[in-house]
Coordinates of C-alpha atoms in Angstrom, one line a residue:
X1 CA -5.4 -5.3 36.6
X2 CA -2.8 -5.4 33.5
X3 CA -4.6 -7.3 31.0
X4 CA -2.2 -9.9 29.4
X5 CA -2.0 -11.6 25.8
X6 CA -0.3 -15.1 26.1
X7 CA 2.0 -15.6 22.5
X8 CA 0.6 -19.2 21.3
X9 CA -0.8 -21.0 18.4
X10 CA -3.9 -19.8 18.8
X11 CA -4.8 -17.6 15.2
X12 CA -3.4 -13.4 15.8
X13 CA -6.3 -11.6 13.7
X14 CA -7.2 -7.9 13.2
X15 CA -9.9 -7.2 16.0
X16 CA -7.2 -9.3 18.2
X17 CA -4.4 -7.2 17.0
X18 CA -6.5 -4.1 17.3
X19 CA -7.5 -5.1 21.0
X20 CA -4.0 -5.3 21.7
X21 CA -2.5 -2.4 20.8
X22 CA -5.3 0.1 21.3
X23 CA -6.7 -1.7 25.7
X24 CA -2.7 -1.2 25.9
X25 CA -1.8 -5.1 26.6
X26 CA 0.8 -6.7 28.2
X27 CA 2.7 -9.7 26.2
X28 CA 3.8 -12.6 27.5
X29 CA 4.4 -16.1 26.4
X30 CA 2.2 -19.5 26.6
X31 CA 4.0 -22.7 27.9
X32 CA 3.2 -23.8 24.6
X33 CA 5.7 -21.1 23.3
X34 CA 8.2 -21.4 26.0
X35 CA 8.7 -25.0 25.1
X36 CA 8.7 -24.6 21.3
X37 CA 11.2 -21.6 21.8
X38 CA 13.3 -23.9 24.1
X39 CA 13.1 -26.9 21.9
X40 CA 14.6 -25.5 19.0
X41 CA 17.3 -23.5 20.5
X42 CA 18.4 -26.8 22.4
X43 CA 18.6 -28.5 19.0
X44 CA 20.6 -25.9 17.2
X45 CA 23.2 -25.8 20.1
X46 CA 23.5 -29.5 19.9
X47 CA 23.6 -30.0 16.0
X48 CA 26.6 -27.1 15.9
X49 CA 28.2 -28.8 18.9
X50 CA 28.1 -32.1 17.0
X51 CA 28.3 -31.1 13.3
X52 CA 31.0 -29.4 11.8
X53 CA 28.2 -29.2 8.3
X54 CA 27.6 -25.6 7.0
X55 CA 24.2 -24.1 8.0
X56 CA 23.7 -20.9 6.2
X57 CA 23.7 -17.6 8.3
X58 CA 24.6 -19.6 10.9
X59 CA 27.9 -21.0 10.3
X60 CA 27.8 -19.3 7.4
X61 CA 28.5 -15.7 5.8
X62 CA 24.9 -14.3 4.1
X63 CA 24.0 -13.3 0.9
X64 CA 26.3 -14.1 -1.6
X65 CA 29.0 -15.0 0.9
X66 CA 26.8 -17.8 2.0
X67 CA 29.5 -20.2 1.1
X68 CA 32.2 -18.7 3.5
X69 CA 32.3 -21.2 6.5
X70 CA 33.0 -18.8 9.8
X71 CA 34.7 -20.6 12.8
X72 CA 32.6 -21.7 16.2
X73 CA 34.0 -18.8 18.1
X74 CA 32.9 -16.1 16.2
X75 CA 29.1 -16.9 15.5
X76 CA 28.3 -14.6 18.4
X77 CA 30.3 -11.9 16.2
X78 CA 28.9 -12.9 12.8
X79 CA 25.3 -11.9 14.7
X80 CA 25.8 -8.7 15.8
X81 CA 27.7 -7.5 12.9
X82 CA 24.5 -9.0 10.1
X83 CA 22.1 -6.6 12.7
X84 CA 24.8 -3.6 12.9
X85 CA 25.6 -3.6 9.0
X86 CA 21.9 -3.8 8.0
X87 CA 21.1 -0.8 9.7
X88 CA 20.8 1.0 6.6
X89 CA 17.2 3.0 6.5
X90 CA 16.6 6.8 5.2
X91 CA 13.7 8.4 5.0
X92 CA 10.7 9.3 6.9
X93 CA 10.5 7.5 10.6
X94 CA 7.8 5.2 10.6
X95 CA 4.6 5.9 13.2
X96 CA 5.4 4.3 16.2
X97 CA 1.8 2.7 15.9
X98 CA 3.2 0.5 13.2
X99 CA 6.8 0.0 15.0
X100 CA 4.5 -1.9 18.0
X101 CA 2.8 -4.1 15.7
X102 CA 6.5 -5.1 14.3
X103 CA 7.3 -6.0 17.4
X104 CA 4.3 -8.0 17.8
X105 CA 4.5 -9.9 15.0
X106 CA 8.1 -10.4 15.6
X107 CA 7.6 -12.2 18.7
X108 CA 4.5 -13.9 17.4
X109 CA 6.7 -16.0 14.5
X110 CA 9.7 -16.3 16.8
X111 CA 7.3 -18.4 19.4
X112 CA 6.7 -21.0 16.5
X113 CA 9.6 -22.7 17.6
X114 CA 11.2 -23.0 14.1
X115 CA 13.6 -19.9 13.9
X116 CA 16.0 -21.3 16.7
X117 CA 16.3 -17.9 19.0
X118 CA 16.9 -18.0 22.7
X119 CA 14.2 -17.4 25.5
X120 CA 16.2 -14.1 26.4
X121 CA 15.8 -12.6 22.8
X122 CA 12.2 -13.1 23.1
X123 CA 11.9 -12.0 26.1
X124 CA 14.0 -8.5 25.9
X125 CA 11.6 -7.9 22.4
X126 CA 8.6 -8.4 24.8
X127 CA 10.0 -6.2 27.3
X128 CA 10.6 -3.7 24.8
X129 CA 6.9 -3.9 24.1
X130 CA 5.0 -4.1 27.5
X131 CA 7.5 -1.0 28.4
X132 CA 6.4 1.0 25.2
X133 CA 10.3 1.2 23.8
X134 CA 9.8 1.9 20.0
X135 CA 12.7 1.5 18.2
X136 CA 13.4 4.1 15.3
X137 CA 12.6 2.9 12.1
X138 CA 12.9 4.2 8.7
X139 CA 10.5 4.2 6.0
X140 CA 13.3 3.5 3.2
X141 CA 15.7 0.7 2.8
X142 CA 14.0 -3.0 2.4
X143 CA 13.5 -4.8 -0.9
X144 CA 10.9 -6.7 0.5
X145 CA 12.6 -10.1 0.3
X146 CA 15.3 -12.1 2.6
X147 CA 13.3 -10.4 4.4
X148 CA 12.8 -6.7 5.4
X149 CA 16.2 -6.5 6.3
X150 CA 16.8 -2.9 7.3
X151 CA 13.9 -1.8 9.1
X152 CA 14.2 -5.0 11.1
X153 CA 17.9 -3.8 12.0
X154 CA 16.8 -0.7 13.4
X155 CA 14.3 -2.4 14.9
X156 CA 16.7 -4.8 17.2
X157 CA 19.7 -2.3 17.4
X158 CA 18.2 -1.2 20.6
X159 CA 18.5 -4.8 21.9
X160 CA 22.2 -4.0 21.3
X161 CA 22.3 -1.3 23.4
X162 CA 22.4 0.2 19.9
X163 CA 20.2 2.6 17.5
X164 CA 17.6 4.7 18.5
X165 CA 14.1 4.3 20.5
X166 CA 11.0 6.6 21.3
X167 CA 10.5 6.3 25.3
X168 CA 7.9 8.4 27.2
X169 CA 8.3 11.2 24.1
X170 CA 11.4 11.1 23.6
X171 CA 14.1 10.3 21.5
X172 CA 17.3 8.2 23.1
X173 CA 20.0 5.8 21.8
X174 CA 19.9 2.4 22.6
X175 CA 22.5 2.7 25.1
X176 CA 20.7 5.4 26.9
X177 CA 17.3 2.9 27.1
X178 CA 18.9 -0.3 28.5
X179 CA 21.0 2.2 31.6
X180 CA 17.6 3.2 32.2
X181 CA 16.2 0.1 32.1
X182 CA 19.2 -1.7 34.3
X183 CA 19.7 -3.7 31.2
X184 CA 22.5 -5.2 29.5
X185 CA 23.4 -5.4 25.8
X186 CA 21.6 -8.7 24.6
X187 CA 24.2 -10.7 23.5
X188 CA 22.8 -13.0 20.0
X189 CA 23.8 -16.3 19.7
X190 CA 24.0 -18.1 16.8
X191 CA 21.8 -17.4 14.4
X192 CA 19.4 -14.8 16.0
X193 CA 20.4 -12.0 14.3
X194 CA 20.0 -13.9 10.8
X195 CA 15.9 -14.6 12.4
X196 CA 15.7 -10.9 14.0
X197 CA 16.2 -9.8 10.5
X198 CA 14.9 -12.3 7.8
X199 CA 11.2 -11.8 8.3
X200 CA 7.9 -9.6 6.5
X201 CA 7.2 -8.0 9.8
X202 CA 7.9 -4.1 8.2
X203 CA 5.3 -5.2 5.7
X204 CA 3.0 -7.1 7.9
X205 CA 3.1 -4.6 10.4
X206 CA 2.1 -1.8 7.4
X207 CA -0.5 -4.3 6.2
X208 CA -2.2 -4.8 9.5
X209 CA -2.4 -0.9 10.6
X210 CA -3.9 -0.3 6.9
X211 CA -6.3 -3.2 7.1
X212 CA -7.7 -1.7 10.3
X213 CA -8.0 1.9 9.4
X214 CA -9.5 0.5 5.6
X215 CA -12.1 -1.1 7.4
X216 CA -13.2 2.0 9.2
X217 CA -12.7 4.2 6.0
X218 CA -15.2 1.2 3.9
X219 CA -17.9 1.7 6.8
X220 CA -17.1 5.7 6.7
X221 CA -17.3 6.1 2.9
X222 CA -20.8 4.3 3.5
X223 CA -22.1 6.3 6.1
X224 CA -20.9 9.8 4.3
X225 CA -22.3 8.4 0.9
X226 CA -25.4 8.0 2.5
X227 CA -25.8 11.5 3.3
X228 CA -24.5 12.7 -0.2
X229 CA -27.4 11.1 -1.4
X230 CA -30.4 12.9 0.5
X231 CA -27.8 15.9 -0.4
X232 CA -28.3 15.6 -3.7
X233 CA -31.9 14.2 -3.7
X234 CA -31.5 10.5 -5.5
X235 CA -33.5 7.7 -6.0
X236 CA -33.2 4.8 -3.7
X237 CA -34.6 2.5 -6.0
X238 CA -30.9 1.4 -7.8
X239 CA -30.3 -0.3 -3.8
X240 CA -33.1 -2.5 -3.8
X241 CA -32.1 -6.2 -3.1
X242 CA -33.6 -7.7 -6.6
X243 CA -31.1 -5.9 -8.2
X244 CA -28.1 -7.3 -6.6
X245 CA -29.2 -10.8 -6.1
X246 CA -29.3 -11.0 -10.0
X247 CA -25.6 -10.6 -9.7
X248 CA -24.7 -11.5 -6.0
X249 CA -21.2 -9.8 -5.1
X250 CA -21.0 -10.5 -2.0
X251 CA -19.7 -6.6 -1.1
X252 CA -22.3 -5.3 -3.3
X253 CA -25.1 -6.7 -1.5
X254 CA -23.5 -6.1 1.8
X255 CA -23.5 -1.8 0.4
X256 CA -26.9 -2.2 -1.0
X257 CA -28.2 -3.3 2.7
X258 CA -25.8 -0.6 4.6
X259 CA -27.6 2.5 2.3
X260 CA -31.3 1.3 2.8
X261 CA -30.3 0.8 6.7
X262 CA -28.5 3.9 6.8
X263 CA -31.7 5.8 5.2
X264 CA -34.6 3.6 6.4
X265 CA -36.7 6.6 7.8
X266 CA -35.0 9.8 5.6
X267 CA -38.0 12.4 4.5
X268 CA -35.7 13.0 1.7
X269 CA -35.3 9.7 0.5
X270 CA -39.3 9.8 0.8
X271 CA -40.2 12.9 -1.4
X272 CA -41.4 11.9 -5.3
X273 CA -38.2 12.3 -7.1
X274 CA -37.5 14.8 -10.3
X275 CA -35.1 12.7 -11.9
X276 CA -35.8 9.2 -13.1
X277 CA -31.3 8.5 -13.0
X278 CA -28.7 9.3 -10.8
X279 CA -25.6 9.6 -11.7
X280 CA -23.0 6.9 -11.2
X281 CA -21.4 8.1 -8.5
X282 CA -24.4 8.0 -6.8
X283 CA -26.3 4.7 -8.0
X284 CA -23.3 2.8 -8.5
X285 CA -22.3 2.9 -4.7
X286 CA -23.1 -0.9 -4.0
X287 CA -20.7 -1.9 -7.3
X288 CA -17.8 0.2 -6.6
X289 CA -17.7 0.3 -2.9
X290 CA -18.8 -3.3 -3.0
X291 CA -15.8 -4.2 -5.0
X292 CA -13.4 -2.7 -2.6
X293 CA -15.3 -4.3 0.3
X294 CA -14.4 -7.7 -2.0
X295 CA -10.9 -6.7 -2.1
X296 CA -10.5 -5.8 1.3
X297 CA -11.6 -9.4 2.4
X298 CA -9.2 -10.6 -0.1
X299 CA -6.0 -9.4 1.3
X300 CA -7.1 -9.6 5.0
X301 CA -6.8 -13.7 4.1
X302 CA -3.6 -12.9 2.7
X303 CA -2.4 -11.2 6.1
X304 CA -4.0 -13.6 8.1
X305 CA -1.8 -15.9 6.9
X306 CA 1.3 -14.1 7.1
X307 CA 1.3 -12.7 10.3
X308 CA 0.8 -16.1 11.8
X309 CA 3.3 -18.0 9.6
X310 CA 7.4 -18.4 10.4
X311 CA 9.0 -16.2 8.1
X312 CA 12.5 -16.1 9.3
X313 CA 15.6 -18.7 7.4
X314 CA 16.7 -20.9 7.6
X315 CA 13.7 -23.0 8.8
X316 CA 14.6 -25.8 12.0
X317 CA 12.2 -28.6 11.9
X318 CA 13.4 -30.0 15.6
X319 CA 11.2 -33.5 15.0
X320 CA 12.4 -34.0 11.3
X321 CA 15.7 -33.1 12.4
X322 CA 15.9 -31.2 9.3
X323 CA 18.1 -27.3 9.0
X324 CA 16.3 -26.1 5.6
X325 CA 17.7 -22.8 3.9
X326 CA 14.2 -22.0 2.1
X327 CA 12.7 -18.4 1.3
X328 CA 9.7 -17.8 3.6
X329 CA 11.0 -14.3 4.1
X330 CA 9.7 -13.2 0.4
X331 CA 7.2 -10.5 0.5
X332 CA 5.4 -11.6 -2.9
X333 CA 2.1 -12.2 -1.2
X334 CA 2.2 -8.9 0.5
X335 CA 3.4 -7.3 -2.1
X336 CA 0.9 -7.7 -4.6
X337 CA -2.1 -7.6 -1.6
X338 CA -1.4 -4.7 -0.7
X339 CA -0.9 -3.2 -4.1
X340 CA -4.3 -4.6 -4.8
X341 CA -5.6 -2.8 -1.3
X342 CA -4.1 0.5 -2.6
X343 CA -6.3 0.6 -5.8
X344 CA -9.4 -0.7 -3.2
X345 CA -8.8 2.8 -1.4
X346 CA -8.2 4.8 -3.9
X347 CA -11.3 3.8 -6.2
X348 CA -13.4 4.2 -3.0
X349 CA -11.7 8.1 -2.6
X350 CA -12.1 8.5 -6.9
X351 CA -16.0 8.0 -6.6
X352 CA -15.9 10.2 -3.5
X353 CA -14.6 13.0 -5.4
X354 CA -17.2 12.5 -8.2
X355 CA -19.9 12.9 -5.6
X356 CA -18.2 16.2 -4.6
X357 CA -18.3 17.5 -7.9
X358 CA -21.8 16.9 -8.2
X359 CA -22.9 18.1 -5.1
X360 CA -21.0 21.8 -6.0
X361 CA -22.6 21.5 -9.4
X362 CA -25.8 23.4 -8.8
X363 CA -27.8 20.8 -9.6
X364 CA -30.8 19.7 -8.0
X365 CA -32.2 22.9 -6.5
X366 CA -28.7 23.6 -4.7
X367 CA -26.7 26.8 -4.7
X368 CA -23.5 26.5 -6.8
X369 CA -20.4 26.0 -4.6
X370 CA -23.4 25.2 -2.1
X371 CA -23.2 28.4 -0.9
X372 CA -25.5 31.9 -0.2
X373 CA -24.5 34.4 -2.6
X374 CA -22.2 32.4 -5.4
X375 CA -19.9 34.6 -7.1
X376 CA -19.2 37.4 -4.2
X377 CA -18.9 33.6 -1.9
X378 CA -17.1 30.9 -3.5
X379 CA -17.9 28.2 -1.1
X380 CA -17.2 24.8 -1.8
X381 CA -15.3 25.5 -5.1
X382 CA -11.9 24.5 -4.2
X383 CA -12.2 22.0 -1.5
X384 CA -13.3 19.9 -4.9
X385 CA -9.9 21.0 -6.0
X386 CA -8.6 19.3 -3.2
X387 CA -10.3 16.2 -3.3
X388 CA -9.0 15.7 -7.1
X389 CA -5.8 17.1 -6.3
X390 CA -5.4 14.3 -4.1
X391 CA -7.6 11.8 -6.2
X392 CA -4.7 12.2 -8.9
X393 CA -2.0 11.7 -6.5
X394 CA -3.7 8.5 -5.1
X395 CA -3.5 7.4 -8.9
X396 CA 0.2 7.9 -9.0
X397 CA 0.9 6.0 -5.9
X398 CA -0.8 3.4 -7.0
X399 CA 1.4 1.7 -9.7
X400 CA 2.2 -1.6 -8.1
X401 CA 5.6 -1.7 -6.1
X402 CA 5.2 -5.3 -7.1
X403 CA 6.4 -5.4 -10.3
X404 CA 9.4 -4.2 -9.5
X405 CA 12.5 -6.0 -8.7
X406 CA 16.2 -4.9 -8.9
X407 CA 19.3 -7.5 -8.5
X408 CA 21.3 -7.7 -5.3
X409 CA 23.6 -9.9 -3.3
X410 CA 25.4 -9.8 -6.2
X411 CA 22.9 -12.0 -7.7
X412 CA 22.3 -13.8 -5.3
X413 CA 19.3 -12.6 -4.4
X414 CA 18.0 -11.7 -8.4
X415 CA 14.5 -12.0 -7.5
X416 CA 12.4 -9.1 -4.7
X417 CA 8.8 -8.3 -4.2
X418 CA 9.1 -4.5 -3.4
X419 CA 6.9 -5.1 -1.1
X420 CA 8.0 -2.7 1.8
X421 CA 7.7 -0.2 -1.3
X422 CA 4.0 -1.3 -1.0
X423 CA 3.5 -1.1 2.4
X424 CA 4.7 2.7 2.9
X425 CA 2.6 4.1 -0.5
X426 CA -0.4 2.0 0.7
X427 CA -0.3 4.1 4.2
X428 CA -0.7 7.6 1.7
X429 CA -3.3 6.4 -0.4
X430 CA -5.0 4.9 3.2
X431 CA -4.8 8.3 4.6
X432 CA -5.6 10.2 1.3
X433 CA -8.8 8.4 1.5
X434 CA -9.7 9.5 4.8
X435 CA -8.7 13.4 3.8
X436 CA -11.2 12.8 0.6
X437 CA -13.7 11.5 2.6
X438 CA -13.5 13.9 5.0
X439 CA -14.3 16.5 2.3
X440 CA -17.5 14.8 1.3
X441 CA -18.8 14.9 4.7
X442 CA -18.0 18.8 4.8
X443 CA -19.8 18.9 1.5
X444 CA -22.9 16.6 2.4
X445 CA -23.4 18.5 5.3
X446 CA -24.0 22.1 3.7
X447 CA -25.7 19.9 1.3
X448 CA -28.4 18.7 3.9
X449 CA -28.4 22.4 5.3
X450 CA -30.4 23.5 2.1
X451 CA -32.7 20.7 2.5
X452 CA -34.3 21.8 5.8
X453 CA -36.6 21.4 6.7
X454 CA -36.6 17.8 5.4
X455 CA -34.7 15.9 6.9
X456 CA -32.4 12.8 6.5
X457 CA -32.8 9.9 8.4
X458 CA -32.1 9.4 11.9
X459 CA -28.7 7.7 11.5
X460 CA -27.7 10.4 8.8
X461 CA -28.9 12.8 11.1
X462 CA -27.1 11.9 14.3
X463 CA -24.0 11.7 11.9
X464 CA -24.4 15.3 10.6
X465 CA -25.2 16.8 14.1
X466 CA -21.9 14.9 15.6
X467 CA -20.2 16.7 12.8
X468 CA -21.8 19.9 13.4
X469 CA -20.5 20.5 16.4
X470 CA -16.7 20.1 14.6
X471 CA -17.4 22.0 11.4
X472 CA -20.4 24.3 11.7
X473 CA -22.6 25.0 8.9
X474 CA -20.2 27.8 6.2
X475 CA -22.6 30.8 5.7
X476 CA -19.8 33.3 4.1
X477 CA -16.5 32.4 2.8
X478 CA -14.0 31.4 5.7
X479 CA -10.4 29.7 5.6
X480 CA -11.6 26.0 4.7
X481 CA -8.3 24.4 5.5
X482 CA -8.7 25.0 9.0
X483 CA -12.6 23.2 8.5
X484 CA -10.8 20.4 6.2
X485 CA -8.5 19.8 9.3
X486 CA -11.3 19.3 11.5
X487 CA -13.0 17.3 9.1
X488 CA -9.8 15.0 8.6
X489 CA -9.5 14.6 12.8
X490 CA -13.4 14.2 12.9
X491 CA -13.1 11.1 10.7
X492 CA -10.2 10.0 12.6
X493 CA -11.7 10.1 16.0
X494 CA -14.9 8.6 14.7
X495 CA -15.4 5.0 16.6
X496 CA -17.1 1.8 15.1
X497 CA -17.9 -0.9 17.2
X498 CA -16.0 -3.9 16.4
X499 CA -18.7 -5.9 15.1
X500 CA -19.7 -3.6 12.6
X501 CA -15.7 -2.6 11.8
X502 CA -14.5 -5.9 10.6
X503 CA -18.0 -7.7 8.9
X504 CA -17.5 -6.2 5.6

């Protein structure tokens, strides 16, 4: 049996999302959302059959032409051509991962029954995704306020008949998608383009897929810091729970009691200990990856919020009888959450790298390079190289988008978050971390190797083995990029269960 998510009121959250997109679920709409949608489309046709007052984008021009009244016969026109002009994206095409979750989130504030759309536009965007149709969109082109306009064009030109769209693997033009679909062009009434294409979907959607694959990377960097530490033969003393109820973070707490249950039972952890301090990147684990846990809970509030919000204008208000020209469309809140998220990530990769280092450093009764034979072998030399390489990059990317605003509209619009700006850096920096991450797991591995016999603990152990069998022990020098790559897909492919993923 298909299994079906009914569009209502009901909250959208991450493991929902995730369900959704990952079981493959089929859309479809709640009574509840069938008369909301219904409603306000019945009130809009009847307040433009009896009103003759400008509404803007609907009897309106947009932008800075909002003050150009257009005539009752051509608000079908005035549609189309917002959604064919705004078509203006470059750049890289986004992962059709993320171009499902647009949809989604689409239809999900469109259902609200304040954006005044027909059932037919709703229901052609939920065809588009129970059928897998992915529209072609492009990384480059929205300013993150009055919505992401131009990825949300590309996203309805298909609608159109227009544009481009991933089906079954490959690429067609709208027009070829609908013949093979026995569709016709959707043709918009008044104002659906103008609530197609005012919206924070491009950076919702963005937010969402990095909020999911965050959470896995927070769990990950705990699990792979866990082993880095019976790699390198610390002290297990700086995670005991006096210390962090004298200062009660909540994510540093949560760390401390992840790294004692990740090595309850290690041999390592057990053997009388050398040195009396670790180093920071070591004992400092519940502080810094408890502050990006902090974060992380921060901004999943934020998109909480958005993704089950109207963010479309004007704003119809079918009970007030009230048409109200606002700005819910502005990305600010996004903007700066998921600039915040980006330096989350990228501290939680920058103390990754640091436990590389050491681990190379031939400290500790381990080889230098953590390998047989340093100097004719160079081992695990430049895989560190890597890891800062990338380290530095993720410090580039993460100068806030949202800082940044440039006129347009000629003026109208003088005020934007750069927020979709946001949304496409924070998926580097996201996948940066998983590439960094993935390097310390190659490295605690070899690390654990010149342990033996000791061993870790069972849950460190059952790690390492899984890994094992992806990226065997490195005995002699060997191209590491090809063991870097399966690190990268091990991490990738590595499955949490959904009550550990999202209790951070």
């Amino acid at each position: 049996m298909k299994q079906i998510h009914y569009i209502s009121k009901d909250i959208l959250d991450l493991p929902k999302i995730q369900q959704i997109i990952t079981q493959s679920y089929k859309l479809d709409l709640s009574e509840e959302a069938k008369s909301a949608i219904n409603k306000a489309r019945k009130y809009l046709d009847d307040k433009l059959a009896e009103s003759e007052r400008p509404f803007y984008g609907i009897n309106t021009g947009f932008g800075s032409l909002c003050n150009v009244k257009i005539s009752k016969e051509k608000l079908a026109q005035l549609q189309e051509n917002l959604v064919v002009s705004h078509a203006c994206g470059t750049g890289a095409v986004i992962d059709s991962e993320i171009v499902k979750i647009m949809l989604l989130l689409k239809i999900q504030s469109l259902s609200y029954g304040h954006s005044g759309v027909s059932m037919s536009t709703v229901e052609r965007l939920m065809f588009f995704f129970n059928n897998d149709i992915l529209p072609v969109v492009y990384e480059q082109g929205s300013l993150g306020a009055s919505g992401d306009l131009s990825p949300l064009a590309h996203l309805c030109l298909p609608l159109l008949g227009k544009g481009e769209a991933w089906y079954k693997g490959e690429r067609l033009t709208g027009e070829e998608i609908l013949k093979k679909h026995n569709l016709e062009p959707l043709v918009l009434q008044s104002k659906e383009g103008l609530a197609l294409l005012n919206g924070t979907q491009f950076m919702s959607a963005h937010a969402v897929y990095a909020l999911i694959k965050t959470y896995k990377l927070s769990y990950m960097a705990d699990a792979i810091s866990a082993a880095s530490l019976d790699g390198f033969d610390c002290n297990l003393s700086p995670f005991n729970e006096l210390v962090h109820y004298v200062r009660p973070h909540r994510g540093q707490i949560k760390t401390a009691e992840r790294m004692l249950d990740f090595l309850s039972g290690s041999e390592i952890a057990q053997q009388a200990k050398e040195s009396v301090q670790d180093p920071y990147s070591f004992r400092c684990i519940p502080q810094v990856h408890g502050a990006s846990k902090d974060t992380l809970r921060f901004v999943y509030k934020t998109v909480k919020t958005e993704i089950n919000s109207v963010t479309d204008n004007p704003n119809i208000f079918v009970e007030e009888d009230e048409i109200i020209s606002g700005g819910n469309f502005h990305g600010q809140p996004l903007a700066l959450g998921m600039d915040y998220l980006a330096i989350a990530c990228a501290e939680l990769a920058n103390i990754s790298e640091r436990r590389i280092y050491q681990l190379v450093s031939g400290l500790r009764q381990l080889p230098m390079f953590l390998v047989n034979d340093p100097g004719l072998n160079n081992g695990f030399m430049i895989p560190q190289y890597t890891a800062a390489s990338i380290v530095s990059q993720n410090k580039q990317l993460c100068t806030p988008a949202s800082i940044d605003s440039i006129v347009s509209s000629n003026g109208q619009e003088d005020h934007v978050s750069m927020g979709a700006n946001s949304a496409t850096k924070l998926i580097k920096v996201v996948d940066n971390l998983a590439t960094v991450l993935a390097i310390e797991l190659f490295n605690a591995s070899q690390a654990l190797y010149f342990r033996e016999p000791l061993k870790s603990s069972p849950f460190v152990e059952q790690l390492i083995t899984a890994f094992r069998t992806e990226v065997p022990v490195v005995k002699q020098d060997k191209v590491m990029a090809n063991e870097i790559h399966k690190a990268v897909d091990f991490i990738n492919q590595f499955t949490i269960d959904e009550e550990l993923l999202f209790c951070s």
